[in-house]
């Protein structure tokens, strides 16, 4: 506690001032989705839910999934967002949710018929992303969907299991091993 008081006093003695953030920052609809800050009135125009941004062609759902905004993703889907819409490089919302380890969002997307075997431009499926990132819960959600191709290889000829081993993603590796073991038993 004394250290904090001394540090504050020292900063004040130096003439440092507290930085203030402007409250007048305006976020785009896509950014609001990434922040989880959309309101029902933001969703009144149905066309906005599938409108891509200019950079990566991410839709609001891509943004929400990338940042793990479950409630926002749920609202967007309820208002007509397409869970299988592809952005630049064939990236789906499920790829982004899996890459971030957002297993609750992964489950939501799968529940709404997201394609678990959708390949990006490099041949990676959402399972590849989850395994590479060592996200066991996301890996499990994808495998338990009953539709995932665990043997799918990417453009480098590597399966999600190979990526998990190469990247020392031991938790995801164990989930895949348990899944394969259950399939062959």
Backbone as numpy.savetxt, mean C-alpha at the origin, in Angstrom:
# Nx Ny Nz CAx CAy CAz Cx Cy Cz
14.21 14.93 32.21 13.39 16.12 32.21 14.25 17.37 32.21
15.31 17.39 33.02 16.17 18.57 33.08 16.85 18.83 31.75
17.18 17.76 31.05 17.84 17.89 29.76 16.95 18.63 28.78
15.66 18.31 28.80 14.73 18.96 27.89 14.64 20.45 28.20
14.52 20.80 29.46 14.43 22.21 29.84 15.69 22.95 29.45
16.85 22.34 29.66 18.12 22.95 29.29 18.20 23.12 27.78
17.76 22.11 27.04 17.80 22.18 25.58 16.91 23.31 25.08
15.72 23.43 25.65 14.81 24.49 25.24 15.42 25.85 25.56
15.98 25.98 26.75 16.60 27.24 27.14 17.76 27.57 26.21
18.57 26.58 25.89 19.70 26.80 24.99 19.22 27.24 23.62
18.19 26.60 23.10 17.65 26.99 21.80 17.11 28.41 21.83
16.44 28.77 22.90 15.93 30.13 23.01 17.07 31.13 23.12
18.11 30.77 23.87 19.27 31.65 24.00 19.95 31.86 22.65
19.92 30.85 21.81 20.53 30.96 20.49 19.70 31.82 19.55
18.50 32.11 19.94 17.64 32.89 19.07 16.79 32.04 18.14
16.82 30.73 18.35 15.99 29.85 17.53 14.52 30.08 17.88
13.69 30.03 16.88 12.26 30.19 17.12 11.53 28.94 16.65
10.37 28.74 17.20 9.56 27.58 16.82 9.04 27.77 15.40
9.22 26.74 14.61 8.71 26.80 13.23 7.20 26.60 13.25
6.52 27.42 12.52 5.06 27.31 12.42 4.71 26.87 11.02
3.79 25.94 10.95 3.34 25.43 9.66 2.10 26.19 9.24
2.09 26.63 8.02 0.94 27.34 7.49 -0.25 26.40 7.44
-1.38 26.89 7.88 -2.59 26.07 7.84 -3.35 26.26 6.54
-2.80 27.03 5.64 -3.51 27.29 4.39 -3.04 26.39 3.26
-2.41 25.27 3.59 -1.97 24.33 2.56 -3.20 23.65 1.98
-3.29 23.67 0.67 -4.41 23.02 0.00 -3.93 21.72 -0.62
-4.58 20.64 -0.25 -4.22 19.33 -0.78 -5.15 18.98 -1.94
-4.60 18.27 -2.91 -5.44 17.77 -4.00 -6.30 16.63 -3.45
-7.30 16.24 -4.21 -8.16 15.13 -3.79 -7.33 13.87 -3.58
-6.37 13.64 -4.48 -5.50 12.46 -4.37 -4.68 12.50 -3.07
-4.12 13.66 -2.77 -3.33 13.81 -1.54 -4.21 13.63 -0.30
-5.43 14.15 -0.35 -6.35 13.96 0.77 -6.61 12.47 0.99
-6.73 11.72 -0.09 -6.95 10.28 0.04 -5.74 9.61 0.68
-4.54 10.04 0.31 -3.33 9.50 0.91 -3.22 9.84 2.38
-3.77 10.98 2.76 -3.74 11.41 4.17 -4.92 10.87 4.96
-5.89 10.28 4.26 -7.09 9.79 4.95 -8.00 10.91 5.37
-8.01 12.00 4.62 -8.76 13.19 5.00 -9.89 13.54 4.05
-10.50 12.55 3.42 -11.62 12.88 2.55 -12.92 12.86 3.34
-13.82 13.69 2.90 -15.15 13.78 3.51 -16.16 13.26 2.50
-17.35 12.96 2.97 -18.39 12.44 2.08 -18.70 13.42 0.94
-18.64 14.72 1.23 -18.94 15.70 0.17 -17.86 15.69 -0.92
-16.65 15.24 -0.58 -15.59 15.12 -1.59 -15.92 14.03 -2.61
-16.77 13.11 -2.23 -17.08 11.95 -3.07 -18.35 12.12 -3.89
-18.94 13.29 -3.87 -20.19 13.50 -4.59 -20.04 13.36 -6.10
-18.89 13.71 -6.62 -18.65 13.56 -8.05 -18.06 12.17 -8.29
-18.84 11.30 -8.87 -18.42 9.90 -9.05 -17.16 9.76 -9.89
-16.94 10.66 -10.83 -15.78 10.51 -11.72 -14.45 10.74 -11.00
-14.45 11.40 -9.87 -13.18 11.68 -9.19 -12.56 10.42 -8.58
-13.35 9.41 -8.27 -12.80 8.24 -7.59 -11.89 7.41 -8.49
-12.01 7.51 -9.79 -11.14 6.77 -10.71 -10.27 7.69 -11.56
-10.19 8.95 -11.18 -9.40 9.94 -11.93 -7.92 9.78 -11.60
-7.07 9.49 -12.60 -5.64 9.35 -12.32 -4.96 10.70 -12.12
-3.88 10.69 -11.33 -3.08 11.91 -11.20 -2.16 12.02 -12.41
-1.44 13.12 -12.49 -0.62 13.36 -13.68 0.73 12.65 -13.64
1.26 12.38 -12.47 2.61 11.81 -12.37 2.67 10.33 -12.70
2.08 9.52 -11.86 2.16 8.06 -12.01 0.85 7.44 -12.47
-0.13 8.30 -12.72 -1.48 7.85 -13.09 -2.12 7.07 -11.95
-1.75 7.44 -10.71 -2.37 6.84 -9.53 -3.76 7.45 -9.36
-4.73 6.60 -9.08 -6.07 7.07 -8.74 -6.10 7.37 -7.25
-7.19 8.00 -6.77 -7.30 8.20 -5.32 -7.17 6.88 -4.54
-7.69 5.79 -5.11 -7.57 4.49 -4.43 -6.12 4.05 -4.35
-5.34 4.28 -5.39 -3.90 3.97 -5.32 -3.26 4.73 -4.15
-3.58 6.02 -4.05 -3.01 6.85 -2.99 -3.40 6.31 -1.61
-4.68 6.01 -1.43 -5.15 5.51 -0.13 -4.47 4.18 0.21
-4.33 3.30 -0.77 -3.71 1.99 -0.53 -2.22 2.12 -0.24
-1.56 3.00 -0.96 -0.13 3.22 -0.75 0.16 3.66 0.68
-0.70 4.50 1.22 -0.48 5.03 2.57 -1.26 4.26 3.65
-1.88 3.15 3.27 -2.56 2.31 4.26 -3.82 2.91 4.85
-4.49 3.73 4.09 -5.70 4.40 4.57 -6.93 3.52 4.33
-7.15 2.58 5.24 -8.22 1.59 5.09 -9.60 2.23 4.95
-9.94 3.13 5.86 -11.28 3.74 5.83 -11.49 4.53 4.55
-10.46 5.21 4.11 -10.57 5.98 2.87 -10.74 5.04 1.68
-9.95 3.98 1.64 -10.07 3.00 0.55 -11.48 2.40 0.54
-12.00 2.12 1.70 -13.35 1.56 1.81 -14.39 2.55 1.27
-14.26 3.82 1.64 -15.18 4.85 1.13 -15.10 4.96 -0.39
-13.88 4.95 -0.90 -13.69 5.09 -2.35 -14.32 3.92 -3.10
-14.11 2.71 -2.60 -14.70 1.53 -3.25 -16.23 1.61 -3.18
-16.74 2.03 -2.03 -18.19 2.18 -1.87 -18.76 3.16 -2.89
-17.97 4.15 -3.25 -18.41 5.17 -4.21 -17.96 4.86 -5.65
-17.57 3.62 -5.91 -17.32 3.20 -7.28 -15.88 3.11 -7.73
-14.92 3.25 -6.83 -13.52 3.13 -7.23 -13.24 1.70 -7.68
-12.51 1.58 -8.75 -12.19 0.28 -9.35 -10.94 -0.30 -8.67
-11.06 -1.41 -7.94 -9.89 -1.98 -7.25 -8.87 -2.61 -8.21
-9.23 -2.74 -9.48 -8.32 -3.34 -10.46 -7.78 -2.34 -11.47
-8.01 -1.07 -11.24 -7.52 -0.05 -12.17 -5.99 -0.02 -12.11
-5.37 0.13 -13.26 -3.90 0.10 -13.32 -3.34 1.49 -13.56
-2.27 1.77 -12.87 -1.54 3.03 -13.04 -0.38 2.77 -14.00
0.49 3.75 -14.09 1.70 3.61 -14.89 2.45 2.35 -14.45
3.05 1.68 -15.38 3.81 0.45 -15.12 2.94 -0.70 -14.59
1.64 -0.61 -14.88 0.68 -1.67 -14.52 0.60 -1.92 -13.01
0.75 -0.86 -12.24 0.66 -0.97 -10.78 -0.81 -0.87 -10.36
-1.25 -1.86 -9.59 -2.62 -1.86 -9.08 -2.63 -1.36 -7.64
-3.80 -0.98 -7.14 -3.88 -0.62 -5.72 -3.40 -1.76 -4.81
-3.65 -3.00 -5.22 -3.21 -4.14 -4.41 -1.68 -4.24 -4.36
-1.00 -3.93 -5.45 0.47 -3.90 -5.43 0.95 -2.93 -4.34
0.34 -1.75 -4.30 0.78 -0.72 -3.35 0.47 -1.10 -1.91
-0.71 -1.65 -1.67 -1.06 -2.07 -0.31 -0.13 -3.18 0.15
0.16 -4.13 -0.74 1.07 -5.24 -0.40 2.49 -4.73 -0.16
2.93 -3.79 -0.98 4.29 -3.25 -0.86 4.48 -2.50 0.45
3.40 -1.94 0.98 3.48 -1.21 2.24 3.16 -2.06 3.46
2.79 -3.31 3.23 2.46 -4.18 4.35 1.13 -3.84 5.01
0.25 -3.21 4.27 -1.05 -2.80 4.82 -2.05 -3.94 4.65
-1.92 -4.96 5.52 -2.69 -6.19 5.34 -4.20 -5.99 5.44
-4.64 -5.01 6.22 -6.07 -4.75 6.30 -6.60 -4.19 4.99
-5.79 -3.39 4.32 -6.17 -2.85 3.01 -6.08 -3.96 1.96
-5.07 -4.81 2.07 -4.95 -5.96 1.17 -6.22 -6.81 1.26
-6.65 -7.10 2.47 -7.86 -7.90 2.68 -9.09 -7.21 2.08
-9.21 -5.91 2.30 -10.33 -5.15 1.75 -10.37 -5.26 0.23
-9.23 -5.07 -0.40 -9.17 -5.13 -1.87 -9.51 -6.53 -2.38
-8.99 -7.54 -1.73 -9.28 -8.92 -2.15 -10.77 -9.22 -1.99
-11.35 -8.73 -0.91 -12.78 -8.89 -0.68 -13.60 -8.26 -1.80
-13.05 -7.22 -2.40 -13.73 -6.53 -3.51 -13.16 -6.95 -4.87
-12.70 -8.19 -4.93 -12.29 -8.84 -6.18 -11.06 -8.25 -6.86
-10.13 -7.73 -6.08 -8.86 -7.29 -6.67 -8.13 -8.51 -7.22
-7.50 -8.34 -8.35 -6.78 -9.45 -9.00 -5.45 -9.68 -8.29
-5.35 -10.80 -7.60 -4.14 -11.09 -6.82 -2.95 -11.49 -7.68
-3.20 -11.86 -8.93 -2.11 -12.25 -9.82 -1.77 -11.19 -10.86
-2.27 -9.97 -10.68 -1.96 -8.89 -11.61 -0.45 -8.64 -11.61
0.14 -8.58 -12.78 1.58 -8.36 -12.89 1.88 -6.93 -13.27
2.91 -6.37 -12.63 3.37 -5.03 -13.01 4.26 -5.15 -14.24
4.85 -4.06 -14.66 5.65 -4.04 -15.88 6.86 -4.98 -15.80
7.32 -5.27 -14.59 8.46 -6.17 -14.40 8.04 -7.60 -14.10
6.75 -7.87 -14.17 6.26 -9.22 -13.93 6.06 -9.58 -12.47
6.04 -8.57 -11.60 5.84 -8.82 -10.17 4.36 -8.75 -9.81
3.92 -9.72 -9.04 2.55 -9.74 -8.53 2.53 -9.07 -7.16
1.35 -8.79 -6.63 1.29 -8.28 -5.26 1.99 -9.20 -4.25
1.96 -10.51 -4.50 2.66 -11.45 -3.62 4.16 -11.20 -3.65
4.71 -10.91 -4.80 6.14 -10.57 -4.90 6.45 -9.35 -4.01
5.59 -8.33 -4.09 5.80 -7.11 -3.31 5.75 -7.40 -1.82
4.75 -8.16 -1.38 4.60 -8.47 0.05 5.77 -9.30 0.56
6.20 -10.28 -0.23 7.32 -11.14 0.18 8.62 -10.35 0.21
8.86 -9.54 -0.81 10.07 -8.73 -0.88 10.18 -7.80 0.34
9.05 -7.23 0.75 9.05 -6.31 1.88 9.01 -6.99 3.24
8.95 -8.33 3.24 8.88 -9.10 4.48 7.65 -8.75 5.30
6.51 -8.74 4.63 5.24 -8.44 5.29 4.43 -9.73 5.39
4.57 -10.46 6.50 3.93 -11.77 6.62 2.41 -11.72 6.57
1.80 -10.72 7.17 0.34 -10.65 7.18 -0.21 -10.39 5.79
0.42 -9.49 5.06 -0.01 -9.22 3.68 0.22 -10.45 2.81
1.38 -11.08 2.99 1.68 -12.31 2.25 0.60 -13.35 2.51
0.24 -13.52 3.76 -0.77 -14.50 4.14 -2.14 -14.16 3.56
-2.53 -12.89 3.62 -3.83 -12.47 3.07 -3.92 -12.84 1.59
-2.85 -12.59 0.85 -2.84 -12.88 -0.58 -2.91 -14.38 -0.82
-2.12 -15.14 -0.08 -2.12 -16.59 -0.26 -3.46 -17.21 0.13
-4.05 -16.72 1.19 -5.32 -17.28 1.67 -6.51 -16.89 0.80
-6.30 -16.00 -0.15 -7.40 -15.63 -1.06 -7.85 -16.82 -1.89
-6.97 -17.80 -2.03 -7.29 -18.98 -2.81 -7.03 -18.83 -4.29
-6.56 -17.66 -4.70 -6.35 -17.41 -6.13 -4.89 -17.12 -6.48
-4.05 -16.92 -5.49 -2.67 -16.51 -5.75 -1.87 -17.64 -6.38
-1.09 -17.29 -7.37 -0.18 -18.25 -8.01 1.17 -18.14 -7.32
1.42 -19.01 -6.37 2.65 -18.96 -5.58 3.88 -19.28 -6.43
3.68 -19.92 -7.57 4.80 -20.28 -8.45 5.10 -19.22 -9.51
4.28 -18.16 -9.58 4.47 -17.11 -10.58 5.87 -16.51 -10.48
6.56 -16.44 -11.61 7.88 -15.82 -11.63 7.79 -14.46 -12.30
8.67 -13.57 -11.89 8.71 -12.23 -12.47 9.62 -12.20 -13.69
9.91 -11.03 -14.20 10.75 -10.88 -15.38 12.17 -11.38 -15.19
12.60 -11.48 -13.94 13.94 -12.01 -13.64 13.89 -13.51 -13.35
12.73 -14.12 -13.54 12.58 -15.55 -13.31 12.49 -15.93 -11.84
12.11 -14.98 -10.98 12.07 -15.25 -9.54 10.63 -15.24 -9.02
10.34 -16.22 -8.20 9.04 -16.27 -7.54 9.10 -15.40 -6.28
7.95 -15.20 -5.68 7.90 -14.45 -4.42 8.75 -15.15 -3.36
8.73 -16.47 -3.37 9.53 -17.24 -2.41 11.02 -16.97 -2.61
11.47 -16.95 -3.86 12.88 -16.65 -4.14 13.25 -15.25 -3.66
12.36 -14.28 -3.87 12.63 -12.91 -3.41 12.73 -12.86 -1.89
11.86 -13.60 -1.22 11.90 -13.62 0.25 13.23 -14.18 0.74
13.70 -15.26 0.11 14.98 -15.87 0.51 16.13 -14.91 0.23
16.18 -14.36 -0.98 17.27 -13.45 -1.37 17.37 -12.23 -0.47
16.24 -11.71 -0.03 16.21 -10.48 0.75 16.14 -10.73 2.25
16.36 -11.99 2.64 16.32 -12.35 4.05 15.01 -11.91 4.72
13.96 -12.05 3.95 12.62 -11.74 4.45 12.06 -13.01 5.09
12.60 -13.33 6.25 12.35 -14.61 6.90 10.88 -14.82 7.29
10.21 -13.77 7.69 8.81 -13.92 8.10 7.93 -14.27 6.90
8.10 -13.53 5.81 7.33 -13.81 4.60 7.71 -15.19 4.05
8.98 -15.51 4.12 9.46 -16.83 3.66 8.74 -17.94 4.43
8.65 -17.80 5.74 7.99 -18.82 6.56 6.51 -18.95 6.21
5.85 -17.84 5.94 4.44 -17.88 5.56 4.27 -18.64 4.25
5.13 -18.36 3.29 5.05 -19.05 1.99 5.35 -20.54 2.17
6.35 -20.86 2.96 6.69 -22.28 3.21 5.52 -23.01 3.87
4.90 -22.37 4.85 3.74 -22.99 5.52 2.59 -23.20 4.54
2.39 -22.23 3.67 1.32 -22.34 2.68 1.59 -23.50 1.73
2.81 -23.56 1.21 3.18 -24.63 0.28 3.07 -25.99 0.97
3.52 -26.05 2.21 3.45 -27.29 2.98 2.00 -27.75 3.13
1.11 -26.80 3.37 -0.31 -27.13 3.51 -0.93 -27.59 2.21
-0.45 -27.06 1.10 -0.98 -27.44 -0.21 -0.58 -28.86 -0.58
0.67 -29.22 -0.28 1.16 -30.54 -0.69 0.81 -31.64 0.31
0.32 -31.27 1.49 -0.03 -32.29 2.50 -1.37 -32.91 2.19
